[in-house]
Coordinates of C-alpha atoms in Angstrom, one line a residue:
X1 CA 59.1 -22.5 -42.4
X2 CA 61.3 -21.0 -45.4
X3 CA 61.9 -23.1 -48.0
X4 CA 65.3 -23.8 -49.7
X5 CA 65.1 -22.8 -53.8
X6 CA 63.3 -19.8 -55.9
X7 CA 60.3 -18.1 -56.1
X8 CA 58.1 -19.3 -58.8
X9 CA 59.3 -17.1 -62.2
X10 CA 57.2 -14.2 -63.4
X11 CA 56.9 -10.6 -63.5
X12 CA 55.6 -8.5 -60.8
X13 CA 51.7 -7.6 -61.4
X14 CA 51.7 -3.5 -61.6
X15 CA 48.0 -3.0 -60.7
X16 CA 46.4 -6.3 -59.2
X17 CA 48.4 -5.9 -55.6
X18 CA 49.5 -9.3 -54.1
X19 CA 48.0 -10.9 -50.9
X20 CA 48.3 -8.6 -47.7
X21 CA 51.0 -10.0 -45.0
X22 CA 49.1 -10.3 -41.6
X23 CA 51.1 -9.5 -39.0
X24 CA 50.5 -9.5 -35.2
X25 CA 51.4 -5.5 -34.1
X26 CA 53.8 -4.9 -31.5
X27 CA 52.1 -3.3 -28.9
X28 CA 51.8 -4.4 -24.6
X29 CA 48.4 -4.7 -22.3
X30 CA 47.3 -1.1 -21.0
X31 CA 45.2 0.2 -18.7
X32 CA 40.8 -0.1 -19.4
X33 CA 40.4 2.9 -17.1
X34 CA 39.3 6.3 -19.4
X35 CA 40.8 9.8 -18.9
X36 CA 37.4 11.3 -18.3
X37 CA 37.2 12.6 -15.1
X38 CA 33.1 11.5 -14.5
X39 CA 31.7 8.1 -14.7
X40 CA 30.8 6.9 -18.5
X41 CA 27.2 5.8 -17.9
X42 CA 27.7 3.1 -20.8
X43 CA 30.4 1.5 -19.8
X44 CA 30.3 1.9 -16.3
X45 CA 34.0 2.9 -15.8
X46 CA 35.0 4.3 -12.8
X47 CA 36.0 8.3 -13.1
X48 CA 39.8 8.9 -12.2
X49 CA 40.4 9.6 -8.7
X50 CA 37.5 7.8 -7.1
X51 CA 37.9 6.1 -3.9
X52 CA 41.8 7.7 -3.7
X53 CA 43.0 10.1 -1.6
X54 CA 44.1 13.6 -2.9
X55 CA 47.7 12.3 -2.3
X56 CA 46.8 8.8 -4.7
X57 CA 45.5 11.4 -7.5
X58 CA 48.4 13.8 -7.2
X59 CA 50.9 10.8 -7.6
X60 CA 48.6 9.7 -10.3
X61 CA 48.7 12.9 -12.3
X62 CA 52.5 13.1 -11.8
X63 CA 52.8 9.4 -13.5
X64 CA 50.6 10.2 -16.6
X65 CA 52.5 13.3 -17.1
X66 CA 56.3 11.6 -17.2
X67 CA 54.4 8.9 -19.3
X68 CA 54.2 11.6 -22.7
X69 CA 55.8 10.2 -25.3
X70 CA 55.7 11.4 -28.9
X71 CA 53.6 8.8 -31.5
X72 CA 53.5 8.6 -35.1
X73 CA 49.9 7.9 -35.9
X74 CA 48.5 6.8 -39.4
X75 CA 44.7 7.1 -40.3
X76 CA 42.1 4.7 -42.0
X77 CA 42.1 5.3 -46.1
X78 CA 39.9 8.8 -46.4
X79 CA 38.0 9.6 -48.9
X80 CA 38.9 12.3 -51.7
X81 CA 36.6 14.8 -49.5
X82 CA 38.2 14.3 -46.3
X83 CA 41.5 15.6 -44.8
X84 CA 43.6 14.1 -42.7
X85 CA 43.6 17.0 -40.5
X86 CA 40.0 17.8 -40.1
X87 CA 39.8 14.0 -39.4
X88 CA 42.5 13.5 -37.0
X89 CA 41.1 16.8 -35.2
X90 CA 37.5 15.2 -35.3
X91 CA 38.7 12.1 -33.9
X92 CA 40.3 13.9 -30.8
X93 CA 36.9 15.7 -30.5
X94 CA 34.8 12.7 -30.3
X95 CA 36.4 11.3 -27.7
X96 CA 37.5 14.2 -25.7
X97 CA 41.5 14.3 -25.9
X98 CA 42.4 17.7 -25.6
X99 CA 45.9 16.9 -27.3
X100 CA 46.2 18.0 -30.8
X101 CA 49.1 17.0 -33.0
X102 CA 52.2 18.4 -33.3
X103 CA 52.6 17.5 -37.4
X104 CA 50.0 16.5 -40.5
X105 CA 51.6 14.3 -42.9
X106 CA 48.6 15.1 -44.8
X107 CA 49.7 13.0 -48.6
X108 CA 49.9 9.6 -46.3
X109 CA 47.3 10.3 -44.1
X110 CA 50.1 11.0 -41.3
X111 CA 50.6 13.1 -37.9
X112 CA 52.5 12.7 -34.9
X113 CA 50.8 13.4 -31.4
X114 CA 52.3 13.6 -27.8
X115 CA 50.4 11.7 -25.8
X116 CA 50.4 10.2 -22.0
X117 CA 49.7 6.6 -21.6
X118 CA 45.9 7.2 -20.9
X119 CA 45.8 9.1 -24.1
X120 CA 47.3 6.6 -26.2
X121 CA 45.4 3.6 -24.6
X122 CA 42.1 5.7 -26.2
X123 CA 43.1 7.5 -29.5
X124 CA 45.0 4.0 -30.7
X125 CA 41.2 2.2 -30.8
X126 CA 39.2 4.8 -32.5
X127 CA 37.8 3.8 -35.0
X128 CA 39.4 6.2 -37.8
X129 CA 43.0 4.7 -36.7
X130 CA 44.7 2.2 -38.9
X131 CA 48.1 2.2 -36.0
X132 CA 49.6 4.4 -33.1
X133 CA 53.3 3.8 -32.2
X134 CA 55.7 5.6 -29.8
X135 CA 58.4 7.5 -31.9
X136 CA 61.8 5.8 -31.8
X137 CA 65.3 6.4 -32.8
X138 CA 67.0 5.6 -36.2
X139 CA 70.8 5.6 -35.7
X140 CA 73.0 4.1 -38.5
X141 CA 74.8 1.0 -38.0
X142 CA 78.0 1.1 -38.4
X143 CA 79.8 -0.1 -41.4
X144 CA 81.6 -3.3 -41.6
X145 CA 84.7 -3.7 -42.8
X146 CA 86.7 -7.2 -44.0
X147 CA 83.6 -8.3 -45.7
X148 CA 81.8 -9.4 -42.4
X149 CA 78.0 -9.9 -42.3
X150 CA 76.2 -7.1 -40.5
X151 CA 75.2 -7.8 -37.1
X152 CA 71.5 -8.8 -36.3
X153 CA 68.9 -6.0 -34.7
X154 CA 68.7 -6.0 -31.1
X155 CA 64.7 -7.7 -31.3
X156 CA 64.3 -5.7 -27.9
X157 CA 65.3 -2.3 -29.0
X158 CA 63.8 -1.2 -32.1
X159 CA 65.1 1.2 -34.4
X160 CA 65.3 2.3 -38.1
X161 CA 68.9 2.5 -39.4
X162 CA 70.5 2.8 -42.7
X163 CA 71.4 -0.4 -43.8
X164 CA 74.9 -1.6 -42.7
X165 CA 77.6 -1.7 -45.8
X166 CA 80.7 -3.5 -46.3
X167 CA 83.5 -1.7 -47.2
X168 CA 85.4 -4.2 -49.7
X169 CA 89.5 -3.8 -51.2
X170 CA 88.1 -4.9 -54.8
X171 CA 85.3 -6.0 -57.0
X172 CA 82.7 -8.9 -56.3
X173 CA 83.7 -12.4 -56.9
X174 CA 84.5 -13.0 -60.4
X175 CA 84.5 -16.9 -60.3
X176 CA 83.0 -18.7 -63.7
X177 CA 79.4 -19.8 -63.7
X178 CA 77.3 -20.8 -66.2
X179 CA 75.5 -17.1 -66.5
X180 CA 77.4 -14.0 -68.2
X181 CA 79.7 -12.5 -65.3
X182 CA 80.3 -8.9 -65.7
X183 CA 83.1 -7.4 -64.7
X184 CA 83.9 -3.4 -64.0
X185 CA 84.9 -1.9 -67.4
X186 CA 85.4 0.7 -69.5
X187 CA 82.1 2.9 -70.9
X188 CA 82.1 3.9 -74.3
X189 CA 82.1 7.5 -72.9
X190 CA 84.9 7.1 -70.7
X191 CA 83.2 5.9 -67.5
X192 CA 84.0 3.2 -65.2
X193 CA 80.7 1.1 -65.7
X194 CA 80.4 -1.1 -62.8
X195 CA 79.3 -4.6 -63.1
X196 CA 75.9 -4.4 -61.9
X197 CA 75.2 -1.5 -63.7
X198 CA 75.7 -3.5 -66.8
X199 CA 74.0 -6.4 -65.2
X200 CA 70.7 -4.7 -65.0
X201 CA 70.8 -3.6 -68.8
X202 CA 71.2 -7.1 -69.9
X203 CA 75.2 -6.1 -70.9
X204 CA 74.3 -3.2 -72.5
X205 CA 76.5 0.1 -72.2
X206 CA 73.6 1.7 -70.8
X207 CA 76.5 5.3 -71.4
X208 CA 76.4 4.6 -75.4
X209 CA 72.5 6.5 -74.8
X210 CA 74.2 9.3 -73.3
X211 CA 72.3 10.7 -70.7
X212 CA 69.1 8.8 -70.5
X213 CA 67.9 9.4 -67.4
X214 CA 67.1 12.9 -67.8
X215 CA 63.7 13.9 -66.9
X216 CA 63.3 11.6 -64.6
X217 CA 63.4 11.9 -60.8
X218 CA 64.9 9.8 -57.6
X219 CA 63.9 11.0 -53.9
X220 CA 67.3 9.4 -51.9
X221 CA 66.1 9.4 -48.5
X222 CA 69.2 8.9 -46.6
X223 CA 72.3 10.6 -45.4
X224 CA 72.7 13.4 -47.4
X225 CA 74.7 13.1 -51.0
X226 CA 77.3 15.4 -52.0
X227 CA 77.2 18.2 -54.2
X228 CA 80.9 18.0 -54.9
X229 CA 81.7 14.9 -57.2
X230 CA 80.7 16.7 -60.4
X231 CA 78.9 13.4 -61.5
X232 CA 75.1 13.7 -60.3
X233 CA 72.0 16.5 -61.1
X234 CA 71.3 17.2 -58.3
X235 CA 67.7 19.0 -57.5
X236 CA 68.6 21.8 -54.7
X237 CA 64.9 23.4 -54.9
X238 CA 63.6 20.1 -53.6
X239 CA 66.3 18.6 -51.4
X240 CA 66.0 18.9 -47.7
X241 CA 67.2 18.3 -44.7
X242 CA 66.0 17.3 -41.3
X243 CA 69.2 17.7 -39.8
X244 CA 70.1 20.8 -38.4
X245 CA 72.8 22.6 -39.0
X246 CA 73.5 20.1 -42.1
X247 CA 72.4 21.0 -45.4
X248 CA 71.1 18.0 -47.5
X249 CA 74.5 18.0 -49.6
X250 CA 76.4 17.2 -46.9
X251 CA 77.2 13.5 -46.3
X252 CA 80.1 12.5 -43.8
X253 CA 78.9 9.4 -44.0
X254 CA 79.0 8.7 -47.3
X255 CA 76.1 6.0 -47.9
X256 CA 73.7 8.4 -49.7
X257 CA 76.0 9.4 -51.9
X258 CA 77.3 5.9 -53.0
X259 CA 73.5 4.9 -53.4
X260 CA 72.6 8.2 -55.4
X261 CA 76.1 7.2 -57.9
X262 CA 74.4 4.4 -58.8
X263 CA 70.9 5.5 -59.6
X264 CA 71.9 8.2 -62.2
X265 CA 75.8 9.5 -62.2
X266 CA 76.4 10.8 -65.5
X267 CA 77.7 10.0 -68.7
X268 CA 80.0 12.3 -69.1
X269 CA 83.4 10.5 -69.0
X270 CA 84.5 11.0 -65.1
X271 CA 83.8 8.8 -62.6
X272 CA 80.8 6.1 -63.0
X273 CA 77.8 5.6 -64.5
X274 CA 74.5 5.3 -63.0
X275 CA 71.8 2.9 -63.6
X276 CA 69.9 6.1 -65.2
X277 CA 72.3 8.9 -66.2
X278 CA 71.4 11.8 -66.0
X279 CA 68.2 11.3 -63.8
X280 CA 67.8 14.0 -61.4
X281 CA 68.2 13.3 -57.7
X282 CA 66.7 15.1 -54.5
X283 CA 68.5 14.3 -51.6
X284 CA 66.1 14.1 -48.7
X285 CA 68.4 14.4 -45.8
X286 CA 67.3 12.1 -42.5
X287 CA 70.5 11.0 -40.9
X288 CA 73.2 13.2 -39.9
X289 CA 76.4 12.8 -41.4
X290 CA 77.6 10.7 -37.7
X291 CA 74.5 8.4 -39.0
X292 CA 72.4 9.5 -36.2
X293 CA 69.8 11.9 -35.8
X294 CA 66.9 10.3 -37.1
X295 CA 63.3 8.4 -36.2
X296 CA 60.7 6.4 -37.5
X297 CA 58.3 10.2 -37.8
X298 CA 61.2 11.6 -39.5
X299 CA 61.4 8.7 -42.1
X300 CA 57.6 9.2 -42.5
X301 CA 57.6 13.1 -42.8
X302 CA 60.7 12.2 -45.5
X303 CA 58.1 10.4 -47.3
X304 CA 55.3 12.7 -46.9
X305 CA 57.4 15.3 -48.6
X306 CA 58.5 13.5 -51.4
X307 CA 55.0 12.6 -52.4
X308 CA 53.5 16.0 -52.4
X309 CA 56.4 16.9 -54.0
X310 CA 55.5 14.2 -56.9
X311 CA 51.7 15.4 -56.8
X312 CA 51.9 18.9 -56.3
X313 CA 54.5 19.5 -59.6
X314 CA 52.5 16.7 -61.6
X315 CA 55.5 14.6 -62.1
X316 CA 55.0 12.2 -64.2
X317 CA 54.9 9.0 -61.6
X318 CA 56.2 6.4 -63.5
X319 CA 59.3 9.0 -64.0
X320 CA 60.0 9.0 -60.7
X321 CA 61.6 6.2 -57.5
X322 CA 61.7 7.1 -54.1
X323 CA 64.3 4.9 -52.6
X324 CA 65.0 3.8 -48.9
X325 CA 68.2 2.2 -48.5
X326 CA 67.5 1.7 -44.8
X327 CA 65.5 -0.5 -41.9
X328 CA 64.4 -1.4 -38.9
X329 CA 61.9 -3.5 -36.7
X330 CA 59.1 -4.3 -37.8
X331 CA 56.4 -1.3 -37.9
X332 CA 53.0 -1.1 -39.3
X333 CA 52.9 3.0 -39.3
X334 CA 55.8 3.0 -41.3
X335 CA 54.6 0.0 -43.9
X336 CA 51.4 1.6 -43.8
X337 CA 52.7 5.4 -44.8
X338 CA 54.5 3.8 -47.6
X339 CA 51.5 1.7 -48.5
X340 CA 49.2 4.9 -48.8
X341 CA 52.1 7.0 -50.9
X342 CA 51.6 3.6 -52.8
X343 CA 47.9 3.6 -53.6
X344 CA 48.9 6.8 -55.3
X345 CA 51.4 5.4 -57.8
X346 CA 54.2 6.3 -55.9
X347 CA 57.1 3.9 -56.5
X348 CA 59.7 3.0 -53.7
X349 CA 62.6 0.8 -54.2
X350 CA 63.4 -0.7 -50.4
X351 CA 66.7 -2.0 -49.3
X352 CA 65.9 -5.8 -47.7
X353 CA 68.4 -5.3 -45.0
X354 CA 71.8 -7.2 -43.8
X355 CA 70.5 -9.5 -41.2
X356 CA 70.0 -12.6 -42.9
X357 CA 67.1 -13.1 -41.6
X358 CA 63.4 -13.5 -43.1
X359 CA 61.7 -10.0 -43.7
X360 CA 59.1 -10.6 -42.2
X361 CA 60.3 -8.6 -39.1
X362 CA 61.3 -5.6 -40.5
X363 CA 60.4 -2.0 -41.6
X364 CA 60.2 -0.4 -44.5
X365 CA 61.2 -3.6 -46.4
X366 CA 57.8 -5.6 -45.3
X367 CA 55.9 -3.5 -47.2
X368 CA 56.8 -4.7 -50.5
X369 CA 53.7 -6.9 -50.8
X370 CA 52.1 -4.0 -52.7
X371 CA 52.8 -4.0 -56.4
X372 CA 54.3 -0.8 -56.3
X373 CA 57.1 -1.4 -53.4
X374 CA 59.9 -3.3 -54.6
X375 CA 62.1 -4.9 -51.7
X376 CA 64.9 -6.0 -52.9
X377 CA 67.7 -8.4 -52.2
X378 CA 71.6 -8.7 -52.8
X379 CA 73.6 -10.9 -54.5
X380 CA 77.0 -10.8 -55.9
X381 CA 78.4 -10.7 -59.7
X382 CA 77.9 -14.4 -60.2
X383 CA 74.0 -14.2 -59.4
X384 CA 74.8 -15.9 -55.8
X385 CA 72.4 -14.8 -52.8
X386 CA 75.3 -12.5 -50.3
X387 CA 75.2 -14.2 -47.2
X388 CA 74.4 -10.9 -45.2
X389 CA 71.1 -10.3 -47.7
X390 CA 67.7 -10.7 -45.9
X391 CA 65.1 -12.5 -48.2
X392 CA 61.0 -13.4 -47.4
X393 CA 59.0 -17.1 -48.5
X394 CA 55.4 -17.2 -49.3
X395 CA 54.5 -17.5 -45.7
X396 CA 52.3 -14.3 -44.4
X397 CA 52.8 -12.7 -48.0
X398 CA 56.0 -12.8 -49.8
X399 CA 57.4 -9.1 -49.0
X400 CA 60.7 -9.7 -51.5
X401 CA 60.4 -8.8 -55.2
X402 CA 63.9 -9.2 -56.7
X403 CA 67.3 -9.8 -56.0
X404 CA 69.7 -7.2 -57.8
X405 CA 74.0 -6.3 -57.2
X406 CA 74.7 -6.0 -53.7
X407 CA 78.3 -7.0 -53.3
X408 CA 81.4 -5.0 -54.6
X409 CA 79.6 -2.0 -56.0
X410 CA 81.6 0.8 -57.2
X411 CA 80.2 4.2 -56.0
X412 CA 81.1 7.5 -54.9
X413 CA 81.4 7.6 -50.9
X414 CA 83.0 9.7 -48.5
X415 CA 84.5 12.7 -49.7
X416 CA 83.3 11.9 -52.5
X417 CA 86.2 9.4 -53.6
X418 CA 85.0 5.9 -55.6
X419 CA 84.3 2.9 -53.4
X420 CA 83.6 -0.5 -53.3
X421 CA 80.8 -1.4 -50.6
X422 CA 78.5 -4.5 -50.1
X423 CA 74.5 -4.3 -48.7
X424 CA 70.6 -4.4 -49.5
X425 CA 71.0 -0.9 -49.7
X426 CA 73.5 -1.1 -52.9
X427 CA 70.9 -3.5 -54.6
X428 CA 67.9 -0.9 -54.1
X429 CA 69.4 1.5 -56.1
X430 CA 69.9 -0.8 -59.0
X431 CA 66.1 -1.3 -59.4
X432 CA 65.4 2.7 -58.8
X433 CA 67.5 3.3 -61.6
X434 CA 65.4 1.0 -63.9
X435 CA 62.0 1.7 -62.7
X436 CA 62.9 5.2 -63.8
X437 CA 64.1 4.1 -67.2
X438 CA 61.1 2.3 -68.1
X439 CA 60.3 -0.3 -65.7
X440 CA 61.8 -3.6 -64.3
X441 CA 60.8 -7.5 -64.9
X442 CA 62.0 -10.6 -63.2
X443 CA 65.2 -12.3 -65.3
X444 CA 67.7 -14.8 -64.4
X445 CA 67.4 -17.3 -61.5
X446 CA 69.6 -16.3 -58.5
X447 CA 71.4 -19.0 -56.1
X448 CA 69.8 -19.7 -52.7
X449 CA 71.4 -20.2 -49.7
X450 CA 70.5 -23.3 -47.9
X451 CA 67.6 -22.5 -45.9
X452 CA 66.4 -19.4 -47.6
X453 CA 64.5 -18.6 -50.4
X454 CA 66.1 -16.5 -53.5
X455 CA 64.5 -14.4 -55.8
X456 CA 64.8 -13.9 -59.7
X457 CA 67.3 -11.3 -60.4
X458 CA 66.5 -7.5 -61.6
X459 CA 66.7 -6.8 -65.0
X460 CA 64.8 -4.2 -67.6
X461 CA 61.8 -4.4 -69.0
X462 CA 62.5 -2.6 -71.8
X463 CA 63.1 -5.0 -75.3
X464 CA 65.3 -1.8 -77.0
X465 CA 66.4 1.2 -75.4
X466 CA 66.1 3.6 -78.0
X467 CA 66.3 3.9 -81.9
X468 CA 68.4 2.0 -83.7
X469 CA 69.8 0.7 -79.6
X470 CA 67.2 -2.9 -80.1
X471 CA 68.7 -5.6 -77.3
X472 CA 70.3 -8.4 -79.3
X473 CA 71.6 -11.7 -79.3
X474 CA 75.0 -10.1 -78.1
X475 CA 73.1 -8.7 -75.3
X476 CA 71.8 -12.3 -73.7
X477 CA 72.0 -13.7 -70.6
X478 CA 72.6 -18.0 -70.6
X479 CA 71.4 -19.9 -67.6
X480 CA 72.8 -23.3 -67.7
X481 CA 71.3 -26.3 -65.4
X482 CA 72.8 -29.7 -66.6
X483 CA 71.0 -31.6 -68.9
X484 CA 68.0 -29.1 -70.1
X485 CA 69.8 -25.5 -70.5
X486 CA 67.7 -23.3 -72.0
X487 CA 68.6 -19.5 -74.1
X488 CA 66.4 -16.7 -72.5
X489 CA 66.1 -14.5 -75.5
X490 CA 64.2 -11.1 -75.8
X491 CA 63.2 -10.6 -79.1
X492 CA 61.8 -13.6 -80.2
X493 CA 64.2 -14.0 -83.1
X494 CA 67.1 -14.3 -81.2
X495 CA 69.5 -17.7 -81.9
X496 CA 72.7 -19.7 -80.5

């Protein structure tokens, strides 16, 4: 049962990964009988056909052949000499599947196969395969407007979506608590710095560097972002698109966009400021710009690209974020491609969806159990959990790492004009942007909501951000409780 408070305070461990959720995998009975078409003199299974009449097998053959379906399959960790296509083609020749895959997601150990339901039944329990699911559709849910919570997933139709926004008529709450509210404001270059922006930094004008970010690197797996706000580097050698007919700077719908704005827009005196200005961002282009067009394989091959695109150009990993600001049901192919781009030193910032509901049951956000996933959870301006925010207790593994601005965030959206819009998948970026400026720790208690468990809010790890720029006692954050308030300082010299 969840429990109603925080998480216990402290920093996420980077290389000792925390205790592995175990899940039960979604999956039905199927049939024992083997696709071979002669009696297996071990087991003793009866060969197809036997004891049926020619019209019994014809029928038969006819079913299996309307039962191919396209999987997404994900292989056992390899070792450094083996490759996932000469072990995914070994493991179809041992047991005598004449199917061969259709794509190698060879950097996560990937492929997708069509298969009948024979086929499946037999490649899903070799002994090489860590999961096999049937491919599935990822269409965006639709935004809501007037501040309403997004709607729960259908449990009986899974899909991968981009995380619902709000569309909100102002800024987040501004109401006085004992914490340091920010408020939208002015940058010293000119910017609009949004609230959470300057949240993240501790209050610092993160713009007064200039920009930072440069030289670093967000993959924005998503809806596309626009190429004509003038405010973002974008990366057009690596950006992509799945969609066809839709280059990967195109984004009718507007939510890569606002998500890319706040990982790195520039300091330049237009618009906002990112997070990390400057950084450069690859727009990896999934959902077309009606928020459809999309699967779980497609989310995986997304992936798959960005990490070989991180190993093969020898990017400096800590330099670089992928970020998924979207979800679905719960999948362990799609935690598990994440995991092995993971092991790696790949690190993902993952939206912790709008359902309000524990996280437990839902994909790419339960993966954040390994130390470098962040799943990450919303909350507004005065450090409040949003009511639409998922969150995760320590039951089966707790999948939620920190809660970071998720309501009233000012962004570029469709058409590239600036919005305000509420989700998990505003919060994501927030950490992105960090982890690509030098890390994140664990700051300021949040505020539960009965029933549910909050986590400590995103903040950086940095204790100066750059010479003669040394976080001070201006830059503080106070936490007040009622008779024991306490100053959380950063430099050890720091006084009230």
């Amino acid at each position: 049962m969840a429990r109603t408070g925080m998480r216990p305070s402290g920093e996420k461990t980077f290389f000792a990964p925390k205790k592995a959720a175990s899940r039960i995998t979604p999956g039905g009975t199927v049939s024992s009988q083997r696709l071979f078409e002669t009696t297996d003199s071990n087991t003793g299974d009866e060969k197809s056909g036997v004891g049926r009449s020619k019209h019994e097998n014809q029928e038969s053959a006819a079913d299996l052949e309307q039962s191919r379906q396209l999987y997404f399959g994900i292989l056992k960790p390899l070792s450094a000499s083996k490759s996932t296509t000469t072990e995914i083609n070994n493991a179809l020749a041992e047991i005598g599947l004449t199917a061969k895959p259709e794509k190698i997601f060879e950097s996560i150990y990937g492929f997708t196969i069509e298969l009948n339901s024979k086929q499946y039944a037999i490649l899903k329990n070799h002994k090489f395969v860590a999961s096999l699911e049937k491919d599935r559709s990822m269409p965006l849910m639709e935004p809501i407007v007037d501040g309403k919570a997004a709607d729960s997933f259908n449990q009986s139709e899974p899909e991968v979506r981009l995380e619902a926004v709000i569309i909100n008529s102002g800024s987040a709450n501004q109401s006085a608590t004992s914490r340091t509210i920010y408020r939208d404001s002015l940058a010293k270059t000119g910017d609009i710095l949004p609230y959470g922006v300057r949240a993240v930094w501790g209050g610092t004008d993160i713009s007064s560097l200039g920009n930072a970010g440069l030289g670093t690197y967000a993959f924005v797996i998503d809806s596309g972002i626009l190429d004509t706000t003038g405010d973002l580097l974008l990366n057009r050698g690596w950006s992509r698109s799945w969609i066809n007919g839709e280059s990967p700077f195109a984004d009718g719908n507007g939510h890569g966009t606002h998500v890319a704005g706040t990982i790195g827009a520039l300091a330049n005196g237009r618009g906002v400021v990112g997070v990390a200005p400057g950084a450069e961002i690859v727009s990896l282009k999934v959902f077309d710009s009606n928020g459809g067009g999309a699967s779980y394989s497609t989310i995986i091959e997304a992936v798959n690209y960005a990490t070989k695109t991180i190993l093969c150009n020898n990017l400096d990993r800590t330099k670089c974020v992928i970020n998924l600001s979207l979800g679905g049901s719960y999948s362990l192919g799609l935690d598990q491609a994440i995991k092995n781009a993971a092991n790696q030193g790949i690190q993902f910032t993952i939206a912790a969806g709008n359902n309000g509901m524990d996280v437990d049951a839902f994909s790419p956000a339960s993966a954040g159990d390994h130390p470098y996933v962040y799943t990450v959870s919303a909350v507004d301006s005065s450090y409040r959990m949003a009511a639409f925010s998922n969150w995760d207790d320590s039951y089966l593994g707790d999948d939620v790492d920190l809660a970071a601005p998720g309501v009233g965030i000012y962004s570029y959206y469709k058409g590239g004009k600036l919005e305000y819009l509420s989700g998990t998948s505003m919060a994501a970026p927030h950490v992105a942007g960090l982890l690509l400026m030098g890390g994140v720790r664990s700051g300021l208690s949040t505020t539960a909501i009965p029933g549910r468990v909050a986590d400590l809010f995103a903040i950086t790890a940095l204790s100066s951000i750059g010479a003669g720029n040394q976080l001070n006692s201006s830059d503080l954050m106070l936490e007040g409780g009622s008779s024991n308030d306490t100053l959380l300082g950063r430099s050890g010299n720091d006084t009230l």
